[in-house]
């Protein structure tokens, strides 16, 4: 029996026939951008996240870029101002900052959370720092209370990267409602995924929401009137229709991911393998279930031989990418260790208990 890492085909099938019906309706409407589907999705997703505003955009990276362009249009930030960001994130987070003309300042995570190390943030703050950008990596919530307190003390904005954490709850509130603004990705394999690219910005700041919408539509505040040099980044009607269908099942899907994760946690007992420290499991939406071992490549080969597909998130840290060679001089030992040791097990709301057990057995047999 083969166990895929995550089968998008099976995920799509599991939403039928409703998914095809929604696509047909959007197709038949004759209106494909910035119409009713987008409007309804934005309203529902804002409500879901607990914010007053949601703006659909083209993808998760644009969501972050547009937030920073909006703050620049508001005069809150200027060219080359600094944004503190975890060094072990998906490279899109860092490119999202750079593309907005700002400077990412890479911060180490903690080894047992893989989220930004709050203790390390303060020494990175300079007179040019304007924001902290926590990433809720693997679906685990960053320590938002401490981050928001620090941001308040230093008058910094907090911009959340929620691309891996749709529906995750930190303390009593969903992620995406803790910061001043948040970016979401609906890349197909995210917990809430479209059938193509998609993204959103959530915020309680009316002006940020307005400017993100304007800047994502060539800077157009009224048809053919351009106050800013914006970009083109909109959520299309077909994707919004797909997301409206899939959002209805997001909480159930996240609960099933938690049940799978609990089985992994209870079942994996190989002394060669380290799991992340448990948090209140209600918080985590387990976008990714990571294992850590210095024998990572051997473990991956063993699991492949057992018919189990795994992925690495991520094999090369951003500061060692050729595209980001300006950061190559940095010494980030915790980040480098995470990238050297991480292996992601199959994780999907459609995994059966038998499949999960098969993965656990294979992991425990590794010597
Ligand atoms: C997926 C992802 C992004 C980028 O989202 P896209 O929609 O692919 O642009 C950004 N940050 C994180 C943490 C991600 O996982």
Short mmCIF file of C-alpha atoms and ligand atoms in Angstrom, two decimals:
data_model
loop_
_atom_site.label_atom_id
_atom_site.label_comp_id
_atom_site.label_asym_id
_atom_site.label_seq_id
_atom_site.Cartn_x
_atom_site.Cartn_y
_atom_site.Cartn_z
CA UNK A 1 0.00 0.00 0.00
CA UNK A 2 1.34 3.42 -1.00
CA UNK A 3 0.69 6.44 1.21
CA UNK A 4 1.06 9.79 -0.59
CA UNK A 5 2.19 12.87 1.30
CA UNK A 6 -1.03 14.68 0.40
CA UNK A 7 -3.29 13.76 -2.50
CA UNK A 8 -4.88 16.89 -3.96
CA UNK A 9 -6.93 14.75 -6.31
CA UNK A 10 -8.56 12.92 -3.39
CA UNK A 11 -9.11 16.18 -1.55
CA UNK A 12 -10.91 17.67 -4.58
CA UNK A 13 -12.96 14.46 -5.05
CA UNK A 14 -14.08 14.62 -1.44
CA UNK A 15 -15.74 17.99 -2.11
CA UNK A 16 -17.83 16.72 -5.03
CA UNK A 17 -20.42 17.26 -6.35
CA UNK A 18 -20.64 20.62 -4.56
CA UNK A 19 -17.29 21.79 -5.93
CA UNK A 20 -18.21 21.31 -9.59
CA UNK A 21 -21.59 22.91 -9.00
CA UNK A 22 -20.00 26.01 -7.51
CA UNK A 23 -17.56 26.25 -10.45
CA UNK A 24 -20.44 25.92 -12.94
CA UNK A 25 -22.39 28.66 -11.23
CA UNK A 26 -19.39 31.00 -11.25
CA UNK A 27 -18.70 30.13 -14.90
CA UNK A 28 -22.30 30.78 -15.94
CA UNK A 29 -22.40 34.15 -14.18
CA UNK A 30 -20.38 35.88 -16.91
CA UNK A 31 -18.52 37.90 -14.26
CA UNK A 32 -15.02 36.66 -13.38
CA UNK A 33 -13.24 39.23 -11.23
CA UNK A 34 -14.34 41.26 -8.20
CA UNK A 35 -17.92 40.05 -8.23
CA UNK A 36 -20.37 38.43 -5.83
CA UNK A 37 -18.34 35.29 -5.11
CA UNK A 38 -15.35 37.34 -4.01
CA UNK A 39 -17.54 39.66 -1.96
CA UNK A 40 -19.27 36.75 -0.20
CA UNK A 41 -16.01 34.93 0.43
CA UNK A 42 -14.39 38.05 1.89
CA UNK A 43 -17.35 38.59 4.21
CA UNK A 44 -17.38 34.95 5.38
CA UNK A 45 -13.62 34.69 5.81
CA UNK A 46 -13.41 37.94 7.79
CA UNK A 47 -16.13 36.61 10.07
CA UNK A 48 -14.34 33.27 10.35
CA UNK A 49 -11.06 34.94 11.33
CA UNK A 50 -12.73 37.46 13.61
CA UNK A 51 -11.69 40.59 11.73
CA UNK A 52 -13.73 43.44 10.32
CA UNK A 53 -12.08 43.27 6.89
CA UNK A 54 -10.85 40.70 4.40
CA UNK A 55 -9.54 41.49 0.91
CA UNK A 56 -9.08 38.72 -1.64
CA UNK A 57 -5.75 38.92 -3.51
CA UNK A 58 -3.83 36.83 -6.06
CA UNK A 59 -1.69 34.73 -3.70
CA UNK A 60 -0.06 34.60 -0.28
CA UNK A 61 3.15 36.34 -1.25
CA UNK A 62 1.22 39.27 -2.76
CA UNK A 63 -0.88 39.48 0.41
CA UNK A 64 2.28 40.29 2.42
CA UNK A 65 3.70 42.63 -0.23
CA UNK A 66 0.40 44.53 -0.48
CA UNK A 67 0.23 45.02 3.31
CA UNK A 68 3.69 46.61 3.27
CA UNK A 69 2.87 48.72 0.20
CA UNK A 70 -0.27 49.90 2.00
CA UNK A 71 1.74 50.94 5.07
CA UNK A 72 4.12 52.85 2.79
CA UNK A 73 1.20 54.61 1.09
CA UNK A 74 0.00 55.56 4.60
CA UNK A 75 3.44 56.94 5.47
CA UNK A 76 3.88 54.42 8.30
CA UNK A 77 6.92 52.83 6.60
CA UNK A 78 9.45 53.98 4.04
CA UNK A 79 11.95 52.46 1.64
CA UNK A 80 14.55 50.19 3.32
CA UNK A 81 12.80 50.19 6.68
CA UNK A 82 13.26 46.92 8.52
CA UNK A 83 10.91 44.00 9.18
CA UNK A 84 11.91 41.31 11.66
CA UNK A 85 11.01 37.86 10.30
CA UNK A 86 11.87 34.26 11.29
CA UNK A 87 14.86 32.97 9.30
CA UNK A 88 13.37 29.48 8.83
CA UNK A 89 10.27 30.48 6.88
CA UNK A 90 9.10 29.70 3.36
CA UNK A 91 11.14 31.95 1.08
CA UNK A 92 7.95 33.67 -0.14
CA UNK A 93 7.65 35.44 3.22
CA UNK A 94 11.05 37.05 2.76
CA UNK A 95 10.60 37.86 -0.94
CA UNK A 96 7.21 39.40 -0.04
CA UNK A 97 9.03 41.92 2.18
CA UNK A 98 11.87 42.61 -0.28
CA UNK A 99 9.48 43.15 -3.19
CA UNK A 100 7.76 45.90 -1.19
CA UNK A 101 11.13 47.70 -0.94
CA UNK A 102 11.67 46.87 2.74
CA UNK A 103 14.56 45.06 4.44
CA UNK A 104 13.98 41.68 6.10
CA UNK A 105 15.95 41.16 9.33
CA UNK A 106 16.27 37.42 9.93
CA UNK A 107 15.57 36.17 13.45
CA UNK A 108 16.28 32.71 14.83
CA UNK A 109 13.38 30.44 15.83
CA UNK A 110 13.42 28.21 18.91
CA UNK A 111 14.33 24.60 18.24
CA UNK A 112 11.32 23.15 20.04
CA UNK A 113 8.66 25.37 18.41
CA UNK A 114 10.22 26.29 15.04
CA UNK A 115 8.50 29.65 15.51
CA UNK A 116 10.24 33.01 16.00
CA UNK A 117 12.23 33.23 19.25
CA UNK A 118 10.76 36.24 21.06
CA UNK A 119 13.86 36.53 23.24
CA UNK A 120 15.93 37.19 20.11
CA UNK A 121 13.66 39.87 18.63
CA UNK A 122 14.51 42.76 20.92
CA UNK A 123 18.24 42.80 20.16
CA UNK A 124 17.41 43.02 16.42
CA UNK A 125 15.31 46.18 16.84
CA UNK A 126 16.98 49.31 15.40
CA UNK A 127 15.68 52.86 14.76
CA UNK A 128 14.63 51.58 11.29
CA UNK A 129 12.52 48.67 12.51
CA UNK A 130 8.86 49.12 11.60
CA UNK A 131 7.30 45.68 11.93
CA UNK A 132 7.54 42.14 13.27
CA UNK A 133 6.32 39.43 10.92
CA UNK A 134 5.61 36.18 12.81
CA UNK A 135 4.94 33.08 10.68
CA UNK A 136 2.64 30.43 12.15
CA UNK A 137 4.88 27.73 10.71
CA UNK A 138 3.57 24.16 10.20
CA UNK A 139 0.16 25.38 11.51
CA UNK A 140 1.56 26.12 15.00
CA UNK A 141 0.75 29.51 16.49
CA UNK A 142 3.63 31.91 17.08
CA UNK A 143 3.63 33.39 20.62
CA UNK A 144 1.40 36.32 19.66
CA UNK A 145 0.86 37.76 23.12
CA UNK A 146 4.57 38.34 23.74
CA UNK A 147 5.09 39.54 20.16
CA UNK A 148 2.23 42.05 20.37
CA UNK A 149 3.49 43.33 23.74
CA UNK A 150 6.97 43.85 22.33
CA UNK A 151 5.54 45.56 19.25
CA UNK A 152 3.44 47.86 21.41
CA UNK A 153 6.47 48.79 23.54
CA UNK A 154 8.53 49.70 20.45
CA UNK A 155 5.62 51.09 18.37
CA UNK A 156 5.97 48.44 15.68
CA UNK A 157 3.33 46.90 13.42
CA UNK A 158 2.65 43.17 13.64
CA UNK A 159 1.99 41.47 10.30
CA UNK A 160 1.10 37.78 10.54
CA UNK A 161 1.95 35.20 7.87
CA UNK A 162 -1.00 32.80 8.20
CA UNK A 163 -0.30 30.82 5.01
CA UNK A 164 0.05 27.56 6.99
CA UNK A 165 -2.44 28.22 9.77
CA UNK A 166 -6.00 28.82 8.50
CA UNK A 167 -8.27 28.37 11.51
CA UNK A 168 -5.54 28.02 14.14
CA UNK A 169 -6.53 29.54 17.47
CA UNK A 170 -4.04 31.30 19.72
CA UNK A 171 -5.47 31.64 23.27
CA UNK A 172 -9.02 32.73 22.49
CA UNK A 173 -8.65 34.27 19.05
CA UNK A 174 -7.93 32.97 15.57
CA UNK A 175 -4.66 33.77 13.88
CA UNK A 176 -5.11 36.55 11.38
CA UNK A 177 -6.87 38.66 14.02
CA UNK A 178 -3.92 39.17 16.40
CA UNK A 179 -1.70 41.39 14.30
CA UNK A 180 -2.36 44.75 12.64
CA UNK A 181 -2.79 42.84 9.40
CA UNK A 182 -2.31 39.27 8.17
CA UNK A 183 -1.60 37.50 4.91
CA UNK A 184 -3.19 34.16 3.91
CA UNK A 185 -2.32 31.88 0.99
CA UNK A 186 -4.84 29.58 -0.70
CA UNK A 187 -2.17 27.68 -2.64
CA UNK A 188 -3.83 24.31 -3.44
CA UNK A 189 -2.11 22.27 -0.71
CA UNK A 190 -2.74 24.69 2.17
CA UNK A 191 -5.33 23.75 4.81
CA UNK A 192 -7.74 25.96 2.87
CA UNK A 193 -6.65 25.62 -0.74
CA UNK A 194 -8.02 26.85 -4.06
CA UNK A 195 -7.74 25.08 -7.44
CA UNK A 196 -4.97 27.46 -8.39
CA UNK A 197 -3.47 30.54 -6.76
CA UNK A 198 -5.30 32.70 -4.27
CA UNK A 199 -4.70 34.75 -1.15
CA UNK A 200 -6.25 37.22 1.27
CA UNK A 201 -5.42 39.99 3.70
CA UNK A 202 -7.33 40.21 6.98
CA UNK A 203 -7.24 43.30 9.19
CA UNK A 204 -9.29 45.44 11.53
CA UNK A 205 -7.79 48.56 9.96
CA UNK A 206 -10.18 50.05 7.41
CA UNK A 207 -7.47 52.10 5.72
CA UNK A 208 -5.13 49.11 5.32
CA UNK A 209 -8.02 47.13 3.78
CA UNK A 210 -8.90 49.96 1.42
CA UNK A 211 -5.31 50.46 0.30
CA UNK A 212 -4.66 46.73 -0.19
CA UNK A 213 -7.69 46.62 -2.48
CA UNK A 214 -6.59 49.73 -4.40
CA UNK A 215 -2.92 48.66 -4.65
CA UNK A 216 -3.89 45.17 -5.83
CA UNK A 217 -5.92 46.68 -8.66
CA UNK A 218 -3.18 48.77 -10.39
CA UNK A 219 -3.58 51.44 -7.71
CA UNK A 220 -7.04 52.28 -8.98
CA UNK A 221 -9.33 53.96 -6.45
CA UNK A 222 -12.11 54.47 -9.03
CA UNK A 223 -12.36 53.02 -12.53
CA UNK A 224 -9.51 54.45 -14.65
CA UNK A 225 -8.34 56.73 -11.81
CA UNK A 226 -4.90 55.78 -10.44
CA UNK A 227 -3.59 57.32 -7.23
CA UNK A 228 -0.78 54.82 -6.72
CA UNK A 229 1.42 52.66 -8.89
CA UNK A 230 -0.05 49.36 -7.75
CA UNK A 231 0.22 45.78 -8.92
CA UNK A 232 -2.35 43.37 -10.35
CA UNK A 233 -3.31 40.87 -7.65
CA UNK A 234 -6.96 39.85 -7.38
CA UNK A 235 -8.80 36.73 -6.25
CA UNK A 236 -10.88 35.49 -9.19
CA UNK A 237 -14.54 34.49 -8.98
CA UNK A 238 -14.02 30.80 -9.71
CA UNK A 239 -11.42 30.48 -6.92
CA UNK A 240 -13.61 32.45 -4.53
CA UNK A 241 -16.50 30.06 -5.30
CA UNK A 242 -14.21 27.06 -4.64
CA UNK A 243 -13.01 28.59 -1.38
CA UNK A 244 -16.58 29.23 -0.19
CA UNK A 245 -17.32 25.52 -0.58
CA UNK A 246 -14.11 24.40 1.11
CA UNK A 247 -14.26 26.90 3.99
CA UNK A 248 -17.43 25.21 5.27
CA UNK A 249 -15.44 22.05 6.03
CA UNK A 250 -12.24 23.72 7.30
CA UNK A 251 -12.91 23.24 11.02
CA UNK A 252 -13.83 19.56 10.55
CA UNK A 253 -10.75 19.03 8.39
CA UNK A 254 -8.51 20.72 10.96
CA UNK A 255 -10.03 18.52 13.69
CA UNK A 256 -9.24 15.41 11.67
CA UNK A 257 -5.65 16.67 11.19
CA UNK A 258 -5.43 17.05 14.98
CA UNK A 259 -6.67 13.49 15.51
CA UNK A 260 -4.07 12.20 13.02
CA UNK A 261 -1.37 14.23 14.78
CA UNK A 262 -2.42 12.87 18.17
CA UNK A 263 -2.01 9.33 16.83
CA UNK A 264 1.46 10.19 15.52
CA UNK A 265 2.40 11.75 18.87
CA UNK A 266 1.13 8.80 20.90
CA UNK A 267 2.53 6.18 18.54
CA UNK A 268 5.99 7.41 17.58
CA UNK A 269 8.53 6.18 20.11
CA UNK A 270 11.80 5.96 18.20
CA UNK A 271 14.69 7.35 20.29
CA UNK A 272 16.39 8.59 17.10
CA UNK A 273 13.49 10.92 16.37
CA UNK A 274 12.46 14.18 18.01
CA UNK A 275 8.95 15.66 17.80
CA UNK A 276 8.12 19.31 18.49
CA UNK A 277 7.05 20.29 21.99
CA UNK A 278 3.30 19.97 22.49
CA UNK A 279 1.26 23.09 22.72
CA UNK A 280 -2.40 23.22 23.63
CA UNK A 281 -3.44 21.05 20.69
CA UNK A 282 -6.50 23.21 20.01
CA UNK A 283 -4.22 25.92 18.73
CA UNK A 284 -2.41 23.90 16.09
CA UNK A 285 -3.94 23.07 12.70
CA UNK A 286 -1.09 20.72 11.69
CA UNK A 287 -0.56 21.98 8.16
CA UNK A 288 2.66 19.98 8.41
CA UNK A 289 3.64 17.22 10.85
CA UNK A 290 7.44 17.52 11.19
CA UNK A 291 9.93 15.03 12.62
CA UNK A 292 13.55 15.86 13.40
CA UNK A 293 16.58 13.62 13.24
CA UNK A 294 20.24 14.07 12.30
CA UNK A 295 19.64 10.93 10.15
CA UNK A 296 16.97 12.74 8.11
CA UNK A 297 18.03 11.61 4.63
CA UNK A 298 18.36 7.97 5.73
CA UNK A 299 14.94 8.14 7.41
CA UNK A 300 13.39 9.53 4.25
CA UNK A 301 14.92 6.72 2.17
CA UNK A 302 13.63 4.14 4.69
CA UNK A 303 10.09 5.55 4.54
CA UNK A 304 10.18 5.71 0.73
CA UNK A 305 11.16 2.02 0.71
CA UNK A 306 8.11 1.38 2.95
CA UNK A 307 5.83 3.09 0.40
CA UNK A 308 5.45 6.29 2.40
CA UNK A 309 5.97 9.63 0.70
CA UNK A 310 7.52 12.42 2.80
CA UNK A 311 8.65 15.99 2.07
CA UNK A 312 11.23 18.34 3.59
CA UNK A 313 10.12 21.80 4.76
CA UNK A 314 12.51 23.13 3.68
CA UNK A 315 15.76 21.62 2.39
CA UNK A 316 17.68 24.91 2.00
CA UNK A 317 17.29 27.81 4.45
CA UNK A 318 16.47 31.16 2.77
CA UNK A 319 19.83 32.72 3.73
CA UNK A 320 21.64 29.93 1.84
CA UNK A 321 19.61 30.44 -1.35
CA UNK A 322 21.46 32.02 -4.25
CA UNK A 323 18.59 34.50 -4.68
CA UNK A 324 19.20 35.81 -1.13
CA UNK A 325 22.99 35.81 -1.16
CA UNK A 326 22.94 39.18 0.63
CA UNK A 327 22.11 37.14 3.79
CA UNK A 328 24.70 34.41 3.21
CA UNK A 329 27.12 35.86 5.79
CA UNK A 330 24.64 35.35 8.63
CA UNK A 331 25.21 32.65 11.21
CA UNK A 332 21.86 31.10 12.09
CA UNK A 333 22.68 27.73 13.72
CA UNK A 334 19.15 26.94 14.96
CA UNK A 335 17.65 27.66 11.54
CA UNK A 336 20.33 25.59 9.84
CA UNK A 337 19.76 22.65 12.19
CA UNK A 338 16.01 22.71 11.49
CA UNK A 339 16.61 22.68 7.74
CA UNK A 340 19.13 19.84 8.13
CA UNK A 341 16.94 17.62 10.35
CA UNK A 342 13.32 18.23 9.32
CA UNK A 343 11.15 15.60 7.62
CA UNK A 344 7.37 15.96 7.11
CA UNK A 345 5.11 12.91 7.48
CA UNK A 346 1.95 12.43 5.39
CA UNK A 347 -0.73 14.75 6.78
CA UNK A 348 -4.24 15.03 5.44
CA UNK A 349 -7.80 15.02 6.79
CA UNK A 350 -8.37 11.99 4.52
CA UNK A 351 -5.71 9.73 6.11
CA UNK A 352 -7.29 6.61 7.59
CA UNK A 353 -6.31 5.26 11.01
CA UNK A 354 -4.79 2.22 9.26
CA UNK A 355 -2.59 4.43 7.10
CA UNK A 356 -1.51 6.46 10.12
CA UNK A 357 -0.60 3.24 11.95
CA UNK A 358 1.40 2.06 8.94
CA UNK A 359 3.40 5.32 9.03
CA UNK A 360 3.96 5.01 12.80
CA UNK A 361 5.17 1.41 12.46
CA UNK A 362 7.56 2.34 9.66
CA UNK A 363 8.95 5.28 11.66
CA UNK A 364 9.44 3.11 14.77
CA UNK A 365 11.21 0.41 12.73
CA UNK A 366 13.89 2.87 11.61
CA UNK A 367 17.32 2.02 13.04
C1 LIG B 1 2.71 29.10 0.94
C2 LIG B 1 3.37 30.12 1.75
C3 LIG B 1 3.52 31.44 1.30
C4 LIG B 1 3.26 31.87 -0.11
O1 LIG B 1 1.97 31.69 -0.55
P1 LIG B 1 1.67 31.72 -2.13
O2 LIG B 1 0.19 31.72 -2.20
O3 LIG B 1 2.28 30.49 -2.72
O4 LIG B 1 2.27 32.96 -2.68
C5 LIG B 1 4.03 32.38 2.19
N1 LIG B 1 4.39 32.05 3.43
C6 LIG B 1 4.28 30.79 3.90
C7 LIG B 1 4.69 30.48 5.30
C8 LIG B 1 3.79 29.78 3.06
O5 LIG B 1 3.70 28.53 3.53
#
